[in-house]
PDB file of C-alpha atoms in Angstrom:
ATOM      1  CA  UNK A   1     -12.505 -11.158  10.249  1.00 54.00           C
ATOM      2  CA  UNK A   2     -13.715  -7.560  10.015  1.00 52.00           C
ATOM      3  CA  UNK A   3     -16.273  -5.427   8.298  1.00 56.00           C
ATOM      4  CA  UNK A   4     -16.593  -5.938   4.540  1.00 55.00           C
ATOM      5  CA  UNK A   5     -18.671  -4.093   1.949  1.00 57.00           C
ATOM      6  CA  UNK A   6     -18.106  -6.220  -1.199  1.00 58.00           C
ATOM      7  CA  UNK A   7     -21.009  -4.693  -2.981  1.00 63.00           C
ATOM      8  CA  UNK A   8     -19.148  -1.342  -3.215  1.00 69.00           C
ATOM      9  CA  UNK A   9     -16.672  -2.627  -5.778  1.00 76.00           C
ATOM     10  CA  UNK A  10     -13.116  -3.841  -5.814  1.00 83.00           C
ATOM     11  CA  UNK A  11     -11.640  -0.457  -4.868  1.00 89.00           C
ATOM     12  CA  UNK A  12     -13.733  -0.036  -1.731  1.00 89.00           C
ATOM     13  CA  UNK A  13     -11.553   0.585   1.233  1.00 88.00           C
ATOM     14  CA  UNK A  14      -8.456   0.972  -0.868  1.00 92.00           C
ATOM     15  CA  UNK A  15      -6.322   4.106  -0.797  1.00 95.00           C
ATOM     16  CA  UNK A  16      -6.275   5.384  -4.336  1.00 96.00           C
ATOM     17  CA  UNK A  17      -4.726   8.202  -6.431  1.00 97.00           C
ATOM     18  CA  UNK A  18      -7.319   9.880  -8.555  1.00 98.00           C
ATOM     19  CA  UNK A  19      -5.395  11.848 -11.185  1.00 97.00           C
ATOM     20  CA  UNK A  20      -7.342  14.603 -12.910  1.00 98.00           C
ATOM     21  CA  UNK A  21      -6.986  15.917 -16.472  1.00 97.00           C
ATOM     22  CA  UNK A  22      -5.697  19.223 -15.041  1.00 97.00           C
ATOM     23  CA  UNK A  23      -3.028  20.010 -12.399  1.00 97.00           C
ATOM     24  CA  UNK A  24      -4.884  18.419  -9.612  1.00 98.00           C
ATOM     25  CA  UNK A  25      -5.026  14.965  -8.050  1.00 98.00           C
ATOM     26  CA  UNK A  26      -6.746  13.437  -5.040  1.00 98.00           C
ATOM     27  CA  UNK A  27      -5.474  10.770  -2.685  1.00 98.00           C
ATOM     28  CA  UNK A  28      -8.058   9.105  -0.444  1.00 96.00           C
ATOM     29  CA  UNK A  29      -9.790   5.975   0.639  1.00 94.00           C
ATOM     30  CA  UNK A  30     -12.166   4.881  -2.177  1.00 95.00           C
ATOM     31  CA  UNK A  31     -15.698   4.349  -0.971  1.00 94.00           C
ATOM     32  CA  UNK A  32     -17.243   3.555  -4.344  1.00 93.00           C
ATOM     33  CA  UNK A  33     -16.959   4.321  -7.969  1.00 93.00           C
ATOM     34  CA  UNK A  34     -20.283   5.594  -9.426  1.00 92.00           C
ATOM     35  CA  UNK A  35     -21.166   6.518 -12.996  1.00 93.00           C
ATOM     36  CA  UNK A  36     -21.155  10.207 -11.902  1.00 94.00           C
ATOM     37  CA  UNK A  37     -17.872  10.126  -9.978  1.00 95.00           C
ATOM     38  CA  UNK A  38     -15.460   8.550  -7.572  1.00 96.00           C
ATOM     39  CA  UNK A  39     -16.452   8.836  -3.832  1.00 96.00           C
ATOM     40  CA  UNK A  40     -13.365   9.325  -1.644  1.00 97.00           C
ATOM     41  CA  UNK A  41     -13.250   9.434   2.110  1.00 95.00           C
ATOM     42  CA  UNK A  42     -10.457  10.987   4.286  1.00 94.00           C
ATOM     43  CA  UNK A  43      -8.823  12.468   1.212  1.00 97.00           C
ATOM     44  CA  UNK A  44      -6.291  15.165   0.329  1.00 97.00           C
ATOM     45  CA  UNK A  45      -6.211  17.214  -2.885  1.00 97.00           C
ATOM     46  CA  UNK A  46      -2.957  18.467  -4.366  1.00 97.00           C
ATOM     47  CA  UNK A  47      -2.854  21.171  -6.998  1.00 97.00           C
ATOM     48  CA  UNK A  48       0.545  21.178  -8.795  1.00 96.00           C
ATOM     49  CA  UNK A  49      -0.094  24.717 -10.171  1.00 95.00           C
ATOM     50  CA  UNK A  50      -0.930  26.291  -6.747  1.00 92.00           C
ATOM     51  CA  UNK A  51       2.002  27.997  -4.982  1.00 91.00           C
ATOM     52  CA  UNK A  52       2.721  26.881  -1.431  1.00 85.00           C
ATOM     53  CA  UNK A  53       3.400  29.302   1.372  1.00 85.00           C
ATOM     54  CA  UNK A  54       6.941  29.885   0.123  1.00 87.00           C
ATOM     55  CA  UNK A  55       5.827  30.628  -3.443  1.00 89.00           C
ATOM     56  CA  UNK A  56       7.076  27.397  -4.971  1.00 93.00           C
ATOM     57  CA  UNK A  57       4.953  24.635  -6.458  1.00 94.00           C
ATOM     58  CA  UNK A  58       5.220  20.910  -6.109  1.00 95.00           C
ATOM     59  CA  UNK A  59       4.811  18.500  -9.056  1.00 96.00           C
ATOM     60  CA  UNK A  60       2.324  15.662  -8.921  1.00 97.00           C
ATOM     61  CA  UNK A  61       5.230  13.198  -8.927  1.00 97.00           C
ATOM     62  CA  UNK A  62       6.973  14.890  -6.001  1.00 96.00           C
ATOM     63  CA  UNK A  63       3.706  14.934  -3.981  1.00 96.00           C
ATOM     64  CA  UNK A  64       3.114  11.231  -4.684  1.00 97.00           C
ATOM     65  CA  UNK A  65       6.606  10.394  -3.714  1.00 95.00           C
ATOM     66  CA  UNK A  66       5.824  11.699  -0.217  1.00 92.00           C
ATOM     67  CA  UNK A  67       2.396  10.159  -0.139  1.00 95.00           C
ATOM     68  CA  UNK A  68       3.690   6.686  -0.954  1.00 94.00           C
ATOM     69  CA  UNK A  69       6.051   6.728   2.119  1.00 90.00           C
ATOM     70  CA  UNK A  70       3.613   7.745   4.821  1.00 90.00           C
ATOM     71  CA  UNK A  71       0.125   8.408   3.318  1.00 93.00           C
ATOM     72  CA  UNK A  72      -1.681  11.739   3.250  1.00 95.00           C
ATOM     73  CA  UNK A  73      -3.274  14.011   5.784  1.00 95.00           C
ATOM     74  CA  UNK A  74      -7.064  13.539   5.631  1.00 94.00           C
ATOM     75  CA  UNK A  75      -8.050  17.178   4.991  1.00 96.00           C
ATOM     76  CA  UNK A  76     -11.289  16.321   3.171  1.00 97.00           C
ATOM     77  CA  UNK A  77     -13.778  14.050   4.914  1.00 96.00           C
ATOM     78  CA  UNK A  78     -15.702  13.149   1.769  1.00 97.00           C
ATOM     79  CA  UNK A  79     -15.566  14.209  -1.842  1.00 97.00           C
ATOM     80  CA  UNK A  80     -17.125  13.116  -5.087  1.00 97.00           C
ATOM     81  CA  UNK A  81     -14.706  13.600  -7.991  1.00 97.00           C
ATOM     82  CA  UNK A  82     -16.655  14.028 -11.253  1.00 97.00           C
ATOM     83  CA  UNK A  83     -16.035  11.217 -13.750  1.00 96.00           C
ATOM     84  CA  UNK A  84     -15.487  13.711 -16.559  1.00 97.00           C
ATOM     85  CA  UNK A  85     -12.459  15.272 -14.705  1.00 97.00           C
ATOM     86  CA  UNK A  86     -10.786  11.863 -14.038  1.00 97.00           C
ATOM     87  CA  UNK A  87      -7.682  10.927 -16.007  1.00 97.00           C
ATOM     88  CA  UNK A  88      -6.856   7.681 -14.099  1.00 96.00           C
ATOM     89  CA  UNK A  89      -7.363   5.784 -10.840  1.00 96.00           C
ATOM     90  CA  UNK A  90      -4.501   3.876  -9.267  1.00 95.00           C
ATOM     91  CA  UNK A  91      -3.830   2.263  -6.036  1.00 94.00           C
ATOM     92  CA  UNK A  92      -1.397   4.225  -3.936  1.00 95.00           C
ATOM     93  CA  UNK A  93       0.153   0.957  -2.697  1.00 91.00           C
ATOM     94  CA  UNK A  94       1.066   0.112  -6.279  1.00 91.00           C
ATOM     95  CA  UNK A  95       3.159   3.190  -6.936  1.00 90.00           C
TER      96      UNK A  95
ATOM     97  CA  UNK B   1     -19.035   6.311  16.905  1.00 65.00           C
ATOM     98  CA  UNK B   2     -17.434   3.134  18.186  1.00 71.00           C
ATOM     99  CA  UNK B   3     -18.705  -0.221  17.033  1.00 76.00           C
ATOM    100  CA  UNK B   4     -20.530  -2.567  19.340  1.00 81.00           C
ATOM    101  CA  UNK B   5     -18.007  -4.088  21.748  1.00 82.00           C
ATOM    102  CA  UNK B   6     -19.278  -7.594  20.889  1.00 83.00           C
ATOM    103  CA  UNK B   7     -18.479  -6.982  17.163  1.00 83.00           C
ATOM    104  CA  UNK B   8     -14.913  -5.960  17.862  1.00 84.00           C
ATOM    105  CA  UNK B   9     -14.249  -8.580  20.546  1.00 89.00           C
ATOM    106  CA  UNK B  10     -12.922 -11.138  18.128  1.00 87.00           C
ATOM    107  CA  UNK B  11     -10.510  -8.554  16.661  1.00 88.00           C
ATOM    108  CA  UNK B  12      -9.268  -7.691  20.153  1.00 88.00           C
ATOM    109  CA  UNK B  13      -8.956 -11.435  21.042  1.00 90.00           C
ATOM    110  CA  UNK B  14      -7.044 -11.968  17.769  1.00 88.00           C
ATOM    111  CA  UNK B  15      -4.335  -9.555  19.172  1.00 91.00           C
ATOM    112  CA  UNK B  16      -4.224 -10.845  22.736  1.00 91.00           C
ATOM    113  CA  UNK B  17      -4.014 -14.417  21.515  1.00 93.00           C
ATOM    114  CA  UNK B  18      -0.583 -13.557  20.124  1.00 93.00           C
ATOM    115  CA  UNK B  19       0.456 -12.039  23.478  1.00 92.00           C
ATOM    116  CA  UNK B  20       0.117  -8.458  22.208  1.00 96.00           C
ATOM    117  CA  UNK B  21      -0.612  -6.117  25.007  1.00 96.00           C
ATOM    118  CA  UNK B  22      -3.816  -4.119  24.766  1.00 96.00           C
ATOM    119  CA  UNK B  23      -3.355  -0.425  25.515  1.00 96.00           C
ATOM    120  CA  UNK B  24      -6.736   0.827  26.366  1.00 94.00           C
ATOM    121  CA  UNK B  25      -6.028   4.361  27.773  1.00 96.00           C
ATOM    122  CA  UNK B  26      -3.494   7.104  27.602  1.00 97.00           C
ATOM    123  CA  UNK B  27      -1.742   6.045  30.821  1.00 97.00           C
ATOM    124  CA  UNK B  28      -1.249   2.533  29.363  1.00 97.00           C
ATOM    125  CA  UNK B  29       0.313   3.984  26.225  1.00 97.00           C
ATOM    126  CA  UNK B  30       2.611   6.207  28.269  1.00 97.00           C
ATOM    127  CA  UNK B  31       3.744   3.393  30.488  1.00 97.00           C
ATOM    128  CA  UNK B  32       4.350   1.210  27.423  1.00 97.00           C
ATOM    129  CA  UNK B  33       6.356   3.841  25.576  1.00 97.00           C
ATOM    130  CA  UNK B  34       8.481   4.534  28.729  1.00 96.00           C
ATOM    131  CA  UNK B  35       9.862   0.979  28.664  1.00 96.00           C
ATOM    132  CA  UNK B  36      13.450   0.289  27.573  1.00 95.00           C
ATOM    133  CA  UNK B  37      14.129  -1.366  24.230  1.00 96.00           C
ATOM    134  CA  UNK B  38      12.356  -1.663  20.920  1.00 97.00           C
ATOM    135  CA  UNK B  39       8.674  -1.378  20.687  1.00 98.00           C
ATOM    136  CA  UNK B  40       5.870  -1.966  18.190  1.00 98.00           C
ATOM    137  CA  UNK B  41       2.391  -0.485  18.322  1.00 97.00           C
ATOM    138  CA  UNK B  42      -0.217  -2.077  16.044  1.00 97.00           C
ATOM    139  CA  UNK B  43      -3.081   0.327  15.288  1.00 95.00           C
ATOM    140  CA  UNK B  44      -5.981  -2.083  15.044  1.00 93.00           C
ATOM    141  CA  UNK B  45      -9.038  -1.460  12.886  1.00 89.00           C
ATOM    142  CA  UNK B  46     -12.426  -3.069  12.155  1.00 84.00           C
ATOM    143  CA  UNK B  47     -11.687  -2.719   8.426  1.00 73.00           C
ATOM    144  CA  UNK B  48     -11.781  -6.114   6.888  1.00 67.00           C
ATOM    145  CA  UNK B  49     -10.159  -4.996   3.668  1.00 65.00           C
ATOM    146  CA  UNK B  50      -6.892  -4.135   5.429  1.00 69.00           C
ATOM    147  CA  UNK B  51      -6.872  -5.218   9.031  1.00 65.00           C
ATOM    148  CA  UNK B  52      -8.023  -8.703   7.944  1.00 76.00           C
ATOM    149  CA  UNK B  53      -4.564  -9.191   6.477  1.00 88.00           C
ATOM    150  CA  UNK B  54      -2.575  -7.074   8.937  1.00 92.00           C
ATOM    151  CA  UNK B  55      -3.369  -9.011  12.087  1.00 93.00           C
ATOM    152  CA  UNK B  56      -2.417 -12.434  10.546  1.00 94.00           C
ATOM    153  CA  UNK B  57       0.717 -10.740   9.155  1.00 96.00           C
ATOM    154  CA  UNK B  58       1.735  -9.583  12.578  1.00 96.00           C
ATOM    155  CA  UNK B  59       1.100 -13.053  13.951  1.00 96.00           C
ATOM    156  CA  UNK B  60       3.426 -14.468  11.379  1.00 97.00           C
ATOM    157  CA  UNK B  61       6.145 -11.816  11.802  1.00 97.00           C
ATOM    158  CA  UNK B  62       6.118 -12.265  15.605  1.00 97.00           C
ATOM    159  CA  UNK B  63       7.240 -15.843  15.146  1.00 96.00           C
ATOM    160  CA  UNK B  64      10.485 -14.549  13.766  1.00 97.00           C
ATOM    161  CA  UNK B  65      13.531 -14.912  16.054  1.00 96.00           C
ATOM    162  CA  UNK B  66      14.278 -11.182  16.041  1.00 97.00           C
ATOM    163  CA  UNK B  67      11.283  -9.081  17.106  1.00 97.00           C
ATOM    164  CA  UNK B  68      10.484  -6.008  19.178  1.00 97.00           C
ATOM    165  CA  UNK B  69      11.055  -6.261  22.935  1.00 97.00           C
ATOM    166  CA  UNK B  70       7.534  -4.963  23.556  1.00 97.00           C
ATOM    167  CA  UNK B  71       4.400  -5.311  21.395  1.00 97.00           C
ATOM    168  CA  UNK B  72       1.263  -3.372  22.086  1.00 97.00           C
ATOM    169  CA  UNK B  73      -1.939  -2.456  20.275  1.00 97.00           C
ATOM    170  CA  UNK B  74      -4.580   0.354  20.312  1.00 96.00           C
ATOM    171  CA  UNK B  75      -7.868   0.063  18.604  1.00 94.00           C
ATOM    172  CA  UNK B  76      -8.703   2.994  16.288  1.00 92.00           C
ATOM    173  CA  UNK B  77     -12.257   4.169  16.667  1.00 88.00           C
ATOM    174  CA  UNK B  78     -12.768   2.075  19.809  1.00 90.00           C
ATOM    175  CA  UNK B  79     -10.083   3.149  22.365  1.00 92.00           C
ATOM    176  CA  UNK B  80     -10.042   6.776  21.236  1.00 94.00           C
ATOM    177  CA  UNK B  81      -7.964   8.218  24.026  1.00 95.00           C
ATOM    178  CA  UNK B  82      -5.354   5.548  23.732  1.00 96.00           C
ATOM    179  CA  UNK B  83      -5.193   5.908  20.006  1.00 96.00           C
ATOM    180  CA  UNK B  84      -4.727   9.634  20.076  1.00 96.00           C
ATOM    181  CA  UNK B  85      -2.088   9.222  22.680  1.00 97.00           C
ATOM    182  CA  UNK B  86      -0.273   6.587  20.652  1.00 97.00           C
ATOM    183  CA  UNK B  87      -0.414   8.740  17.456  1.00 96.00           C
ATOM    184  CA  UNK B  88       1.274  11.529  19.514  1.00 96.00           C
ATOM    185  CA  UNK B  89       4.469   9.379  19.385  1.00 96.00           C
ATOM    186  CA  UNK B  90       4.476   9.500  15.599  1.00 95.00           C
ATOM    187  CA  UNK B  91       2.662  12.727  14.924  1.00 93.00           C
ATOM    188  CA  UNK B  92       4.903  13.422  11.897  1.00 93.00           C
ATOM    189  CA  UNK B  93       2.980  10.837   9.879  1.00 94.00           C
ATOM    190  CA  UNK B  94      -0.686  11.078   8.817  1.00 95.00           C
ATOM    191  CA  UNK B  95      -3.135   8.996  10.827  1.00 93.00           C
ATOM    192  CA  UNK B  96      -4.202   5.644   9.301  1.00 91.00           C
ATOM    193  CA  UNK B  97      -5.550   2.312  10.460  1.00 91.00           C
ATOM    194  CA  UNK B  98      -4.674  -0.304  10.378  1.00 93.00           C
ATOM    195  CA  UNK B  99      -0.984   0.633  10.601  1.00 95.00           C
ATOM    196  CA  UNK B 100       2.229  -0.382  12.371  1.00 96.00           C
ATOM    197  CA  UNK B 101       4.685   1.820  14.181  1.00 97.00           C
ATOM    198  CA  UNK B 102       8.085   0.409  15.153  1.00 98.00           C
ATOM    199  CA  UNK B 103      10.285   2.243  17.620  1.00 97.00           C
ATOM    200  CA  UNK B 104      13.908   2.047  18.547  1.00 95.00           C
ATOM    201  CA  UNK B 105      13.687   3.422  22.103  1.00 91.00           C
ATOM    202  CA  UNK B 106      11.302   6.279  21.734  1.00 88.00           C
ATOM    203  CA  UNK B 107      12.372   7.092  18.195  1.00 93.00           C
ATOM    204  CA  UNK B 108      10.061   6.079  15.263  1.00 96.00           C
ATOM    205  CA  UNK B 109      12.186   3.634  13.185  1.00 96.00           C
ATOM    206  CA  UNK B 110       9.599   2.429  10.691  1.00 96.00           C
ATOM    207  CA  UNK B 111       5.965   3.115   9.932  1.00 95.00           C
ATOM    208  CA  UNK B 112       3.710   0.975   7.795  1.00 95.00           C
ATOM    209  CA  UNK B 113       0.664   2.962   6.813  1.00 94.00           C
ATOM    210  CA  UNK B 114      -2.682   1.516   5.656  1.00 93.00           C
ATOM    211  CA  UNK B 115      -2.017   1.748   1.991  1.00 94.00           C
ATOM    212  CA  UNK B 116       1.046  -0.513   2.386  1.00 93.00           C
ATOM    213  CA  UNK B 117      -1.259  -3.163   3.867  1.00 93.00           C
ATOM    214  CA  UNK B 118      -4.162  -3.010   1.554  1.00 89.00           C
ATOM    215  CA  UNK B 119      -4.281  -5.424  -1.352  1.00 79.00           C
ATOM    216  CA  UNK B 120      -1.333  -7.381   0.102  1.00 89.00           C
ATOM    217  CA  UNK B 121      -1.537 -10.797   1.538  1.00 92.00           C
ATOM    218  CA  UNK B 122      -0.410 -11.592   5.086  1.00 95.00           C
ATOM    219  CA  UNK B 123       2.753 -13.298   4.029  1.00 96.00           C
ATOM    220  CA  UNK B 124       3.914 -10.270   1.993  1.00 95.00           C
ATOM    221  CA  UNK B 125       3.196  -7.876   4.820  1.00 96.00           C
ATOM    222  CA  UNK B 126       4.926 -10.198   7.366  1.00 97.00           C
ATOM    223  CA  UNK B 127       7.977 -10.432   5.067  1.00 97.00           C
ATOM    224  CA  UNK B 128       8.298  -6.580   5.216  1.00 96.00           C
ATOM    225  CA  UNK B 129       7.833  -6.512   8.931  1.00 97.00           C
ATOM    226  CA  UNK B 130      10.482  -9.189   9.557  1.00 98.00           C
ATOM    227  CA  UNK B 131      12.911  -7.200   7.442  1.00 97.00           C
ATOM    228  CA  UNK B 132      12.262  -4.218   9.640  1.00 97.00           C
ATOM    229  CA  UNK B 133      12.632  -6.324  12.873  1.00 97.00           C
ATOM    230  CA  UNK B 134      16.068  -7.513  11.654  1.00 97.00           C
ATOM    231  CA  UNK B 135      17.101  -3.963  10.963  1.00 96.00           C
ATOM    232  CA  UNK B 136      15.862  -2.239  14.073  1.00 96.00           C
ATOM    233  CA  UNK B 137      15.383  -4.883  16.770  1.00 96.00           C
ATOM    234  CA  UNK B 138      18.594  -6.963  16.565  1.00 87.00           C
TER     235      UNK B 138
END
């Protein structure tokens, strides 16, 4: 019982990690995977090369360790991650 | 924008049929959280991908001998005021729905976010909940 959108693919509605070929990754709810990119809703982006407020950086692994416990803050309402930038897509719940 | 009340009624009925208390405004959430003992708040959702497994999982888990003293639910996207109020009791974790918050008194003891529900069957989710009930509600 509930709303289903099966035509949007097997990852629709699933919280995924979209790892990019550079220092960035996205975590968000997958809307659909299109030839041109992955559409994420309520997402967060982490840049492992970007210093935080205290000057330190956080690795992708450390960020994902936190994300697997509680999820991520939805700082980005909707984003299309270009296919050519994507290294991998994994379910957050599988990590 | 909230869904048509007729559309969500079966999802509400699913919860009340397992004697889960509907918390439909902020005052109801406050009164619920003021009670003594262990408490569980289920953040309900229209999402079939996740909530379609979460509600049956809660039904299974609540058949366990050890369970929370009080079980309530708010409906994300429907009962907005109640949901905001409930999330205020576990504001250290990002919002997600469906999700499950288990309290020992007023302290958050366990939180099951949406991504721990997605792609899992009801029995697997229930197994995890029962383990948490044994740990925090005994």
